[in-house]
Coordinates of C-alpha atoms in Angstrom, one line a residue:
Chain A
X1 CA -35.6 64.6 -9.0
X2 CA -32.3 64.2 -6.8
X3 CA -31.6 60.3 -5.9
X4 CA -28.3 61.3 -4.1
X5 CA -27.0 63.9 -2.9
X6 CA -23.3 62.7 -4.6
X7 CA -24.8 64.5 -7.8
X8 CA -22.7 67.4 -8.8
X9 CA -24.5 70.5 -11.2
X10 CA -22.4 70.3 -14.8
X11 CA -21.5 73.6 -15.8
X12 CA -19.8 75.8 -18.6
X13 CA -18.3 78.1 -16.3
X14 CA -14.2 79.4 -17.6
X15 CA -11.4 77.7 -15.9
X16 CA -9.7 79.8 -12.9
X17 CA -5.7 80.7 -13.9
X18 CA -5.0 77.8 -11.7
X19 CA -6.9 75.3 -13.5
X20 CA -5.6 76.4 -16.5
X21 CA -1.9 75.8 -15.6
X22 CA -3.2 72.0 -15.3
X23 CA -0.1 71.3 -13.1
X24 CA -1.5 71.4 -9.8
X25 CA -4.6 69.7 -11.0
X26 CA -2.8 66.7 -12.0
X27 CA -1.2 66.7 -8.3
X28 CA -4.3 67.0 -7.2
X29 CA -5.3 63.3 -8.6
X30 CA -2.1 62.0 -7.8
X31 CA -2.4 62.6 -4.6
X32 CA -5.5 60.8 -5.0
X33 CA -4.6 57.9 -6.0
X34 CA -1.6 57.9 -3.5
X35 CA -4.1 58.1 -0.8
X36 CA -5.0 54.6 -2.6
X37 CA -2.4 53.1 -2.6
X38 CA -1.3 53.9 1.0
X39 CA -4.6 52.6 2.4
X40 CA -4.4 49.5 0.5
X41 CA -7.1 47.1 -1.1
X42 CA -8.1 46.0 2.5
X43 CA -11.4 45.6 3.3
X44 CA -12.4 46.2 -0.6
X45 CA -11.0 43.3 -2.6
X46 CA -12.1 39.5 -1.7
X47 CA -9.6 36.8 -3.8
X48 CA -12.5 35.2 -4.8
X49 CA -11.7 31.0 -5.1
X50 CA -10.2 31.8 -2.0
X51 CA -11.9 34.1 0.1
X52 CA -16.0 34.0 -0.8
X53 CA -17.8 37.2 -0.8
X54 CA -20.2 37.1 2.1
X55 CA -23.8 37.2 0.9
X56 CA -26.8 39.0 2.9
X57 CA -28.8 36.1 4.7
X58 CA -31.8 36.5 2.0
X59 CA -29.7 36.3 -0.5
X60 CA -31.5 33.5 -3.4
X61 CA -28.9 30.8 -4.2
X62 CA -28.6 27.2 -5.2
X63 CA -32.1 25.4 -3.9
X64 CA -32.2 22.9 -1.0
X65 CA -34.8 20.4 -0.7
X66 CA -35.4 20.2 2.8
X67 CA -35.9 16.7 4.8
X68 CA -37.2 16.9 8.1
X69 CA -36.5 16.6 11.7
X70 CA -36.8 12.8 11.2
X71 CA -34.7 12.6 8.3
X72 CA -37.6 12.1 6.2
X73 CA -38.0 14.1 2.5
X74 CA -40.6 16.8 2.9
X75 CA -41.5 17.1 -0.7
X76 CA -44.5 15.0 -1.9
X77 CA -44.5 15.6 -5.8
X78 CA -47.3 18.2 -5.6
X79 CA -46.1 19.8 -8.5
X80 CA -47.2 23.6 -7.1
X81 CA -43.3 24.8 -7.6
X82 CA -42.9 23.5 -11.2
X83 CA -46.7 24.8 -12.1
X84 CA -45.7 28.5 -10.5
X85 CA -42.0 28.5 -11.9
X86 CA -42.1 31.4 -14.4
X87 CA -39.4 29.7 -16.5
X88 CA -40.5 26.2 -16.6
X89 CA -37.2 24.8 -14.8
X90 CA -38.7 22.3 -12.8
X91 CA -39.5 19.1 -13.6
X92 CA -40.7 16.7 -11.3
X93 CA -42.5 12.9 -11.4
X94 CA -44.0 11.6 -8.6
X95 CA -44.2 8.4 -7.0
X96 CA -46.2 6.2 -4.1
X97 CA -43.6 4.8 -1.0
X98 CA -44.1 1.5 -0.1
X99 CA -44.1 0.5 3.8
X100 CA -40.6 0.0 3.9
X101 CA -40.0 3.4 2.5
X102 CA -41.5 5.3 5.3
X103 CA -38.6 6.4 7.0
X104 CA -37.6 8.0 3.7
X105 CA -40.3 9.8 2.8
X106 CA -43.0 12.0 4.7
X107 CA -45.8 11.5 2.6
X108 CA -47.7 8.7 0.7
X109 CA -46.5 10.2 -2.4
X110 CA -43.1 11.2 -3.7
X111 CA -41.0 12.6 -6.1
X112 CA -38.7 10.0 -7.2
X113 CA -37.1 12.1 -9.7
X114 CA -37.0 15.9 -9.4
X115 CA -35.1 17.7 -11.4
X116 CA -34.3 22.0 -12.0
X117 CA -32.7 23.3 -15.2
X118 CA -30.2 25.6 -13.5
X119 CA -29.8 27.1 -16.9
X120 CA -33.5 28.2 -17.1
X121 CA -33.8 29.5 -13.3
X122 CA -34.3 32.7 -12.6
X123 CA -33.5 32.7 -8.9
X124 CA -37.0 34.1 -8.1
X125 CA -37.7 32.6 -4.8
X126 CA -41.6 31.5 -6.1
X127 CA -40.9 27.9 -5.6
X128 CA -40.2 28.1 -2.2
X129 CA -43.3 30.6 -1.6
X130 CA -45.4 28.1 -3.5
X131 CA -44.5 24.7 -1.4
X132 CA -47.1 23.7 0.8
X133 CA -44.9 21.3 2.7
X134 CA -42.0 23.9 3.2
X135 CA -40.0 21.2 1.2
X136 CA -38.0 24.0 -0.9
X137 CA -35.9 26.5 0.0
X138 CA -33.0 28.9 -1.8
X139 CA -29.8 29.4 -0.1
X140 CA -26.9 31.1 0.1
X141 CA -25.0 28.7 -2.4
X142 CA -23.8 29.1 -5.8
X143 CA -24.4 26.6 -8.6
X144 CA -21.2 25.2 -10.0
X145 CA -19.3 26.1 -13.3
X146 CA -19.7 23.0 -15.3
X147 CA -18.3 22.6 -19.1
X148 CA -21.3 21.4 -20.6
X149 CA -25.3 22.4 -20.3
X150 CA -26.2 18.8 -19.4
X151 CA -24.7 19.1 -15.6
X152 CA -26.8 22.4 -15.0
X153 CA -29.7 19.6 -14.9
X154 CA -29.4 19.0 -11.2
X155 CA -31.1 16.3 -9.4
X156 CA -31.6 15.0 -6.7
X157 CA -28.2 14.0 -5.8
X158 CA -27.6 17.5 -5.8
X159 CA -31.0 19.4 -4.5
X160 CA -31.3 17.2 -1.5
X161 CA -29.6 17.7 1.9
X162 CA -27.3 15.7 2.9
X163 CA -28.3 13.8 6.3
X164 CA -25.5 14.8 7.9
X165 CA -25.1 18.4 6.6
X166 CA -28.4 19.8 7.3
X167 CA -28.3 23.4 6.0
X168 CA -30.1 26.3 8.2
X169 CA -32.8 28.1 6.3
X170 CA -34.2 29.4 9.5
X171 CA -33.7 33.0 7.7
X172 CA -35.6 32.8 4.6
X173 CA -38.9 31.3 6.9
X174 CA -41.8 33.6 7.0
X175 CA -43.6 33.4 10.5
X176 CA -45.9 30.9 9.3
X177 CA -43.3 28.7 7.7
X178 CA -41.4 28.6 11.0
X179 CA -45.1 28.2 12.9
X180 CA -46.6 25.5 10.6
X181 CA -43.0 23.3 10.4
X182 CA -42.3 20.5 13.2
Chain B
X1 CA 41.4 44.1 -18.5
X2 CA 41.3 45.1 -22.4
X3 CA 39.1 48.6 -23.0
X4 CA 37.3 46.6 -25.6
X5 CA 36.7 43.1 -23.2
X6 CA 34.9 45.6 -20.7
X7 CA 33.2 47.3 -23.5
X8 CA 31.3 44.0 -24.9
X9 CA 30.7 42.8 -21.1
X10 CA 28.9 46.0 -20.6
X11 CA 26.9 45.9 -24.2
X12 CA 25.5 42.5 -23.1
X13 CA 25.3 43.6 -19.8
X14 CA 23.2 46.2 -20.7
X15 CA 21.4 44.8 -23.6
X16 CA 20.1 41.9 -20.7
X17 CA 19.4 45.0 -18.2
X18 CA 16.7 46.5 -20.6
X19 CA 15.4 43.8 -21.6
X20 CA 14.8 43.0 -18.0
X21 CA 13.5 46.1 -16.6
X22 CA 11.1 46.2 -19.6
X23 CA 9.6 42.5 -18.8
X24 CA 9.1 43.6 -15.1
X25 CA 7.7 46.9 -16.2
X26 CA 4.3 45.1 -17.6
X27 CA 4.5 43.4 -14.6
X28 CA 4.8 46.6 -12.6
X29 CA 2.7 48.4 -14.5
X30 CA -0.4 45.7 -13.7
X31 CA 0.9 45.9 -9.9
X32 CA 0.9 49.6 -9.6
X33 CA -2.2 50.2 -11.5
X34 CA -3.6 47.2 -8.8
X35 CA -2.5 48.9 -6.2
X36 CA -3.7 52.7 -7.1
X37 CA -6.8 51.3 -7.5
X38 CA -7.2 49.5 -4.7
X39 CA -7.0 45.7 -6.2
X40 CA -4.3 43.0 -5.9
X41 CA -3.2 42.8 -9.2
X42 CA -1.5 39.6 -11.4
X43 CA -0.8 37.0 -8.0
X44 CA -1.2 34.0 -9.5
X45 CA 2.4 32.7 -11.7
X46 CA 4.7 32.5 -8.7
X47 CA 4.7 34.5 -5.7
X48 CA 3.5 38.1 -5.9
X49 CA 2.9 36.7 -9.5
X50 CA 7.2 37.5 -10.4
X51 CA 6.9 34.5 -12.7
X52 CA 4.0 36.9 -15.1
X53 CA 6.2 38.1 -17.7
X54 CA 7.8 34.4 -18.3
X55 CA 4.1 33.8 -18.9
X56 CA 3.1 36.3 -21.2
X57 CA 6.2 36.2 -23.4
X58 CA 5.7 32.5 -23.7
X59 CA 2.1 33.0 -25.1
X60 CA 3.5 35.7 -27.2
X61 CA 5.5 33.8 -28.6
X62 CA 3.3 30.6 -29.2
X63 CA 0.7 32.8 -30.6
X64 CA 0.2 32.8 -34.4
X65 CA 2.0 35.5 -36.1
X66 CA -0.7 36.9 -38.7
X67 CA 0.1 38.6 -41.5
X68 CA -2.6 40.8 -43.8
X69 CA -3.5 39.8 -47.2
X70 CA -1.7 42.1 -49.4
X71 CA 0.7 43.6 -46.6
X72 CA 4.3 44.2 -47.3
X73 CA 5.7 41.5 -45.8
X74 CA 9.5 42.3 -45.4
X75 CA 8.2 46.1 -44.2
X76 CA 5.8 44.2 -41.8
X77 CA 8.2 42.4 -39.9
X78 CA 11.1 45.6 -40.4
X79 CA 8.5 47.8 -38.2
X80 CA 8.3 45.9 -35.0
X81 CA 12.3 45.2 -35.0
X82 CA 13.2 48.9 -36.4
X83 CA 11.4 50.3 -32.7
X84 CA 12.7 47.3 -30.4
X85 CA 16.4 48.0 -32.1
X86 CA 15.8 52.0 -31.4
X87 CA 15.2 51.9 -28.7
X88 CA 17.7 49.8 -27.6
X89 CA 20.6 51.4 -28.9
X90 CA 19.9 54.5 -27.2
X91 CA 21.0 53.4 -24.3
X92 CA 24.8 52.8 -25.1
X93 CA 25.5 56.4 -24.8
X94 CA 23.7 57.3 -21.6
X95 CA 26.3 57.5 -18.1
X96 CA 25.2 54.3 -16.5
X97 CA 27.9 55.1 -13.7
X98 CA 30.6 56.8 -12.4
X99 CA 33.7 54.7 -13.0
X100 CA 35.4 51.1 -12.2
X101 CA 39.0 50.3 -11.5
X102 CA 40.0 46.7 -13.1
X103 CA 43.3 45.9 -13.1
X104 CA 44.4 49.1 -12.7
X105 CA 42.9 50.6 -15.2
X106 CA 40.2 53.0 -14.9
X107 CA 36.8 52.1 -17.2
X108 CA 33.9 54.2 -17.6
X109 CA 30.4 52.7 -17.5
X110 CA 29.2 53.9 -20.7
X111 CA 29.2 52.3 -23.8
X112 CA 30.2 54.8 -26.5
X113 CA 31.4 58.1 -25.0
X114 CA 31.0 60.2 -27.6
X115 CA 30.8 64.0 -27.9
X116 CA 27.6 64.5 -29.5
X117 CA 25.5 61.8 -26.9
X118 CA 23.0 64.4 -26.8
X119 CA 22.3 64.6 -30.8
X120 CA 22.7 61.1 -31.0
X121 CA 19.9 60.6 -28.6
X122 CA 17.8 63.1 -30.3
X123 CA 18.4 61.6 -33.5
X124 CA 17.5 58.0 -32.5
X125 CA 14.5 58.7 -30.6
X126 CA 13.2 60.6 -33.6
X127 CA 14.2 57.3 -35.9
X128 CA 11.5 55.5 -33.2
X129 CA 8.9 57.0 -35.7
X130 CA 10.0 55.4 -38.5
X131 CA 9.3 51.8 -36.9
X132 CA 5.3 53.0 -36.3
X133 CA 5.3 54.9 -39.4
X134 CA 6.4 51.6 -41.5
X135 CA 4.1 49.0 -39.3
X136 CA 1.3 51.5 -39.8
X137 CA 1.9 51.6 -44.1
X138 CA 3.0 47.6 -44.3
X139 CA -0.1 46.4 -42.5
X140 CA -2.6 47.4 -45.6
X141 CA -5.5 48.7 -43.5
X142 CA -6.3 52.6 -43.9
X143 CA -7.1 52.4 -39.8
X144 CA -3.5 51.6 -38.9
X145 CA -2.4 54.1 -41.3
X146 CA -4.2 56.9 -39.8
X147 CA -2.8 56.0 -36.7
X148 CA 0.3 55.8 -37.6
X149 CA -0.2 59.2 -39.2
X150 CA -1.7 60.5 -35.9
X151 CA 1.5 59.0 -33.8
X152 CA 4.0 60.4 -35.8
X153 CA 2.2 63.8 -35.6
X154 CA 2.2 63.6 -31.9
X155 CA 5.9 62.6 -31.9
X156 CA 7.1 65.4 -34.1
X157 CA 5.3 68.3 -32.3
X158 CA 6.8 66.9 -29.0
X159 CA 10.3 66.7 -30.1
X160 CA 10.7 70.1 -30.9
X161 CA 9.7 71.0 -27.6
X162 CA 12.1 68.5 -26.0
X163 CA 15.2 69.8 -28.3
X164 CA 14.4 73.1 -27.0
X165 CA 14.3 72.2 -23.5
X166 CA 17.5 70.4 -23.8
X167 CA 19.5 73.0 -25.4
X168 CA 19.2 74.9 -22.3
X169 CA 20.8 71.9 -20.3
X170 CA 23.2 72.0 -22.8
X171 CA 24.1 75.6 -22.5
X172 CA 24.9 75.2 -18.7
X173 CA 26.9 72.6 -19.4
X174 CA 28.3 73.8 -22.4
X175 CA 29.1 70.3 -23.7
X176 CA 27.0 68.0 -25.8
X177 CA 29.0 64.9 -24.3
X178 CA 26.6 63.0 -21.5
X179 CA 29.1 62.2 -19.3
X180 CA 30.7 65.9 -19.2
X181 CA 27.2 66.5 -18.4
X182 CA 26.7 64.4 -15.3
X183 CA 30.0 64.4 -14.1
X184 CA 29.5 68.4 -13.9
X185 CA 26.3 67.9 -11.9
X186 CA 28.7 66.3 -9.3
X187 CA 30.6 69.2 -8.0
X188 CA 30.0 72.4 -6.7
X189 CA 27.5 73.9 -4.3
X190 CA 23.8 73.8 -5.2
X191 CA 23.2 77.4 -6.4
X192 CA 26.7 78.5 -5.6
X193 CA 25.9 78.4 -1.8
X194 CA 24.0 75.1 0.0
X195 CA 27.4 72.7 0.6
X196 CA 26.2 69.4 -0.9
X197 CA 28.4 67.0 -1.9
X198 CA 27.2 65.5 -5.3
X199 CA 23.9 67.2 -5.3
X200 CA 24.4 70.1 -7.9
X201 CA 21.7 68.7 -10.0
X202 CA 20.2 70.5 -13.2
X203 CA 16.5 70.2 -11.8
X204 CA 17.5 73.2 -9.0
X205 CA 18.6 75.3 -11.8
X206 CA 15.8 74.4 -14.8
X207 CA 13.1 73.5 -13.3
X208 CA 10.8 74.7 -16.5
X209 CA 12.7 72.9 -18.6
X210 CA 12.8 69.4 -16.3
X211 CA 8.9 69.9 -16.7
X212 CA 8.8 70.3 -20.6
X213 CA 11.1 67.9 -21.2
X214 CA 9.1 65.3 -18.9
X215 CA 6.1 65.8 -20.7
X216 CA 7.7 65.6 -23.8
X217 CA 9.5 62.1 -22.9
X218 CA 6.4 60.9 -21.9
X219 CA 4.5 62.1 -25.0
X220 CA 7.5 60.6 -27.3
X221 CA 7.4 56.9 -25.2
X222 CA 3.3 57.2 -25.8
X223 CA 3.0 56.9 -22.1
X224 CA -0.4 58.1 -20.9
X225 CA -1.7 60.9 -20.9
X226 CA -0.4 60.9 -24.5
X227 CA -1.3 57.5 -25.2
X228 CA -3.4 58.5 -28.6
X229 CA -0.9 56.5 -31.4
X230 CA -3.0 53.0 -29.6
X231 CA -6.1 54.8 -28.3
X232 CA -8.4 51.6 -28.6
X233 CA -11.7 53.1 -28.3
X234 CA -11.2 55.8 -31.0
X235 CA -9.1 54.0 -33.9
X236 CA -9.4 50.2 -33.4
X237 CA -6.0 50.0 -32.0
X238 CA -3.5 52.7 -33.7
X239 CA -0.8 51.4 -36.2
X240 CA -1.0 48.5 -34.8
X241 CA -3.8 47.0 -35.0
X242 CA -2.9 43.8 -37.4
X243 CA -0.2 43.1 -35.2
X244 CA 0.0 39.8 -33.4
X245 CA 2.0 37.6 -31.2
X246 CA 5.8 38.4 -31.1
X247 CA 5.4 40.7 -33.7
X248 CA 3.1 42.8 -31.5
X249 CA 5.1 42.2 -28.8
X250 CA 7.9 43.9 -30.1
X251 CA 6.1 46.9 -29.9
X252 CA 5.0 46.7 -26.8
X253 CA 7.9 45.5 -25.7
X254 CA 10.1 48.5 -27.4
X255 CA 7.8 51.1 -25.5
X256 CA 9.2 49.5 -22.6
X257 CA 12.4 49.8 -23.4
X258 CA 12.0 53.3 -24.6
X259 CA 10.1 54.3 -20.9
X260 CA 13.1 52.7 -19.3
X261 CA 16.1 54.8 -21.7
X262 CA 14.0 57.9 -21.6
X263 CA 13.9 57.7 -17.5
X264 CA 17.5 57.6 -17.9
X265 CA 17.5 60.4 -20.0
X266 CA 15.7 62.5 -17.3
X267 CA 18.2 61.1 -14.8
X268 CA 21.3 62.2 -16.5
X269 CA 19.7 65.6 -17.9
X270 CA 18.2 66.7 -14.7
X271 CA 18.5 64.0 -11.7
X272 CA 22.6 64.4 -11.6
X273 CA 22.8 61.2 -13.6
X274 CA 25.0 58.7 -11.4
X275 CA 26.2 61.3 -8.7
X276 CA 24.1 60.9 -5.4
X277 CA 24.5 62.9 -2.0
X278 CA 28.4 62.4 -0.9
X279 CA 30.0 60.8 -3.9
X280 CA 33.4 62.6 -4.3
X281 CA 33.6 61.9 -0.3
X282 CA 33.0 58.1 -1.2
X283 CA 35.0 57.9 -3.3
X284 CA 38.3 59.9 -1.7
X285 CA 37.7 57.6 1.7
X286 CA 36.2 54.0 0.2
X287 CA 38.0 54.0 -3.3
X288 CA 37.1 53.9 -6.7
X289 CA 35.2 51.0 -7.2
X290 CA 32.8 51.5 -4.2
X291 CA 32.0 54.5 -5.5
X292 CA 31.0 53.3 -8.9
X293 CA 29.2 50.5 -7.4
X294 CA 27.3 52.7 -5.5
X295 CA 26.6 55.0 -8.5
X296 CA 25.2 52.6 -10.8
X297 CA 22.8 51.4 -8.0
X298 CA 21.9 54.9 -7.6
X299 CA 21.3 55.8 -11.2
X300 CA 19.3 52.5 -11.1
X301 CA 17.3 53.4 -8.7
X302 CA 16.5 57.0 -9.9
X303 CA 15.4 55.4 -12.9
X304 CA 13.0 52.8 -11.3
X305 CA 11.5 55.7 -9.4
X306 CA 10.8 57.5 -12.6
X307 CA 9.5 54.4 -14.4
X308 CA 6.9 53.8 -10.9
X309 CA 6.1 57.8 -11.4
X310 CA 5.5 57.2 -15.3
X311 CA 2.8 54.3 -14.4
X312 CA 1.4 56.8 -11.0
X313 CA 0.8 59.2 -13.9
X314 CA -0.8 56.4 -16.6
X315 CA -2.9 55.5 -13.8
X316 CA -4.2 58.6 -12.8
X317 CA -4.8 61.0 -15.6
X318 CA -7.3 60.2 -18.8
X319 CA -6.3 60.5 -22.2
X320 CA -5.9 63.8 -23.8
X321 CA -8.0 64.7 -26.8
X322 CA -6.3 64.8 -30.1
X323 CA -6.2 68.9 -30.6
X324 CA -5.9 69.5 -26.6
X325 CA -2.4 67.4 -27.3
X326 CA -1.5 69.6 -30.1
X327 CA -2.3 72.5 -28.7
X328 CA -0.4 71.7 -25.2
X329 CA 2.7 70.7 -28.0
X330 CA 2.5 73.6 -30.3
X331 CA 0.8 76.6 -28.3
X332 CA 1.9 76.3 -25.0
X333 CA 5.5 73.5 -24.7
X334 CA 7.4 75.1 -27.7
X335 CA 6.5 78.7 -26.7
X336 CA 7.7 77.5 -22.9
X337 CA 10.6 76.4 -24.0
X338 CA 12.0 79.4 -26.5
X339 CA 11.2 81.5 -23.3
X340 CA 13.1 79.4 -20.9
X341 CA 16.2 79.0 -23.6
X342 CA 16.3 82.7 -23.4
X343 CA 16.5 83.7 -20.2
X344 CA 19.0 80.9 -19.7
X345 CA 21.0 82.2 -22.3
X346 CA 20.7 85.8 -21.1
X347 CA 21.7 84.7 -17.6
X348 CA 24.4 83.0 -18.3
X349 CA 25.2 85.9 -20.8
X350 CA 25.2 88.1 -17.9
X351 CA 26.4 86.5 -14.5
X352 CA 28.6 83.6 -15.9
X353 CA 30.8 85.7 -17.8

């Protein structure tokens, strides 16, 4: 079965006179590689702390958890993303808001600590498919390099969005995300 | 100016030269293979990372220097210094330019003009062995002895090639003294007819034995594609493998050193040494010293071309296998060059006289 058509038949076949001098063989991949280095690493080398490869818009990154248009958390401690994780990274414990916690939080119920072993995720994507209340989404962000395994425990500090810096997942929503979300 | 005054000013001159060009060489070496394969390269100590040797031969030198149980110590540390000193001295007999005028009195840029530079060189570069050879037996691991073996195999069926190529460069010039060499390759017209001043160089004459002789240098420097004494994926690391920090540096550093005299080499042999296009009209207009300014900026040059083609080459062509090599040294480069010293000696048999 042919994948490509860049495959090239291997055969046995004797050496013409000209690849037997070698010479103009090894001219040949010189001038290769001189072609190379006159067109430069443009366009194919990105200095990475500096320059970030871009990343396709589906691409499954760092998680969010989303508040909404209010500035309200979504998530309500259903636990449907830690019971569908495939490795167990999610950890969450819920809690009931009190009156003067409505602005905070969507729901009667809350998680007040809610927590994902960035060392255990797989970067599947079933969290966000499992949330009912379209409170979890993966983006196009990279979790840190930290020294130790206790900072890959990320919490809330770091899953939820900032107020100010709300981050567009418009391009992972299915149709009935984007439909069912106010 | 006192001949011997000049003399010690050019020795250290030199000595600082080499050991120059061979730091920047691993630095060029990373940029050029960067840049033929389309990456950046080291960017990061100083601008266009300049400042990456001063780094590496500062870790080099901080790292621990290990030594094998049941090595021989004294030959341990005699087989890094024996290369790095080889290859050093070899280049006090190579032309580095024409001449200077100081004080009146005319100095040649060479460091030992002696009549048999050509054996000397020949003689020395085959001593090069020696300091693989004795880091290969001292470190006390059968691994590094086998390569060791395997370089000096390599080395030996080259240099029999590259005598032979020589002695037909020696036979134009009828002179084994360097200078006589490249100071011949300075007059005359190219092939007795095309008028150009300074450009009678050996390559239009020998080209066959320019192209032995390259392959040989760069099979006796262990320059790819002859890089099998420190193949890492076939023999751990070659002869040496229990080398570490400065020790190991040496080496490395000595194969630098050794690239850099060899280009030299090729200069003087083939490249007309010194002399570049309108030298003897420099030099009857602008004076002496111009002249030998310019000429030891153009032998400089040369060289650092043939250094840049060296890496082009390392970076292009893979490794040879182990009787391929010996039978490219043995069947085919010795064979080449009996041919070649034959019809050179016929011809000059023939047409000089």
């Amino acid at each position: 079965m042919k994948l490509t058509n860049r495959s090239k038949v291997v055969s046995n076949k004797e050496m013409t006179f000209m690849e037997k001098l070698y010479l103009p063989e090894i001219f040949k991949g010189m001038a290769i590689t001189l072609k190379h280095a006159i067109a430069g690493p443009k366009g194919k080398v990105y200095s990475y702390p500096e320059v970030q490869k871009p990343r396709t818009k589906i691409w499954r990154g760092l998680h969010v958890l989303k508040r909404d248009e209010e500035g309200r958390e979504r998530c309500t401690a259903c636990g449907l993303c830690a019971v569908t994780c495939p490795a167990e990274a999610i950890t969450m414990t819920g809690a009931e808001r009190t009156k003067d916690e409505q602005h905070l939080y969507r729901e009667e119920k809350y998680a007040s600590v809610y927590e994902i072993n960035m060392l255990r995720c797989i970067f599947c994507g079933l969290c966000e498919e499992a949330c009912p209340k379209s409170a979890i989404y993966l983006t196009d962000r990279l979790v840190d390099v930290e020294t130790n395994r206790g900072s890959f425990i990320y919490g809330k500090d770091k899953l939820v969005e900032k107020i100010n810096e709300r981050i567009d997942i418009t391009e992972r929503q299915s149709e009935l995300q984007k439909k069912s979300v106010k | 100016m006192e001949l011997i005054t000049f003399k010690i000013i050019l020795v250290v001159t030199l000595f600082a030269v080499s050991l120059g060009v061979a730091a920047y060489s691993t630095w060029g070496e990373r940029k050029v293979a960067a840049i033929l394969q389309d990456r950046i390269g080291p960017n990061r100590a100083g601008p266009f990372g300049i400042l990456q040797p001063l780094a590496d031969g500062g870790k080099l030198f901080f790292k621990e220097g290990f030594v094998p149980q049941g090595a021989d110590r004294f030959l341990f540390y005699v087989g890094p210094a024996l290369t790095m000193f080889i290859s050093l001295i070899t280049g006090a007999v190579i032309p580095w330019g024409k001449s200077l005028n100081i004080g009146g009195n005319s100095f040649y840029i060479q460091v030992a003009n002696i009549d048999v530079g050509v054996l000397y060189l020949i003689a020395m570069v085959s001593i090069g062995v020696y300091g693989m050879m004795i880091g290969g037996w001292a470190s006390n691991n059968k691994y590094s002895l086998i390569g060791a073996i395997r370089a000096s195999s390599q080395m030996i069926s080259y240099e029999l090639a590259m005598g032979l190529s020589l002695l037909s460069i020696i036979l134009m010039a009828g002179s084994l003294d360097l200078h006589f060499i490249t100071s011949s390759q300075g007059e005359g017209k190219i092939w007795g007819f095309i008028p150009a001043d300074g450009m009678n160089w050996n390559i239009f004459y020998q080209p066959l034995a320019f192209i032995i002789f390259f392959v040989a240098a760069m099979a006796e420097t262990n320059r790819h594609p002859f890089d099998l004494p420190e193949c890492e994926s076939e023999l751990v690391n070659g002869y040496m493998t229990e080398y570490s920090s400065m020790n190991f540096g040496q080496y490395m550093f000595g194969e630098y050193v050794n690239m850099f005299i060899s280009n030299a080499l090729i200069v003087t042999l083939f490249f007309g040494g010194f002399n570049y296009p309108g030298i003897n009209w420099v030099s009857e207009n602008w004076g002496e010293n111009i002249a030998g300014t310019l000429s030891i900026f153009a032998m400089l040059a040369k060289v650092v071309f043939g250094i840049l083609v060296f890496m082009w080459i390392r970076w292009t062509i893979p490794r040879f296998r182990y009787d391929q090599l010996m039978h490219l040294g043995w069947k085919t480069l010795i064979p080449l060059a009996l041919v070649n010293l034959v019809i050179t000696a016929a011809v000059i048999v023939f047409f000089a006289h």
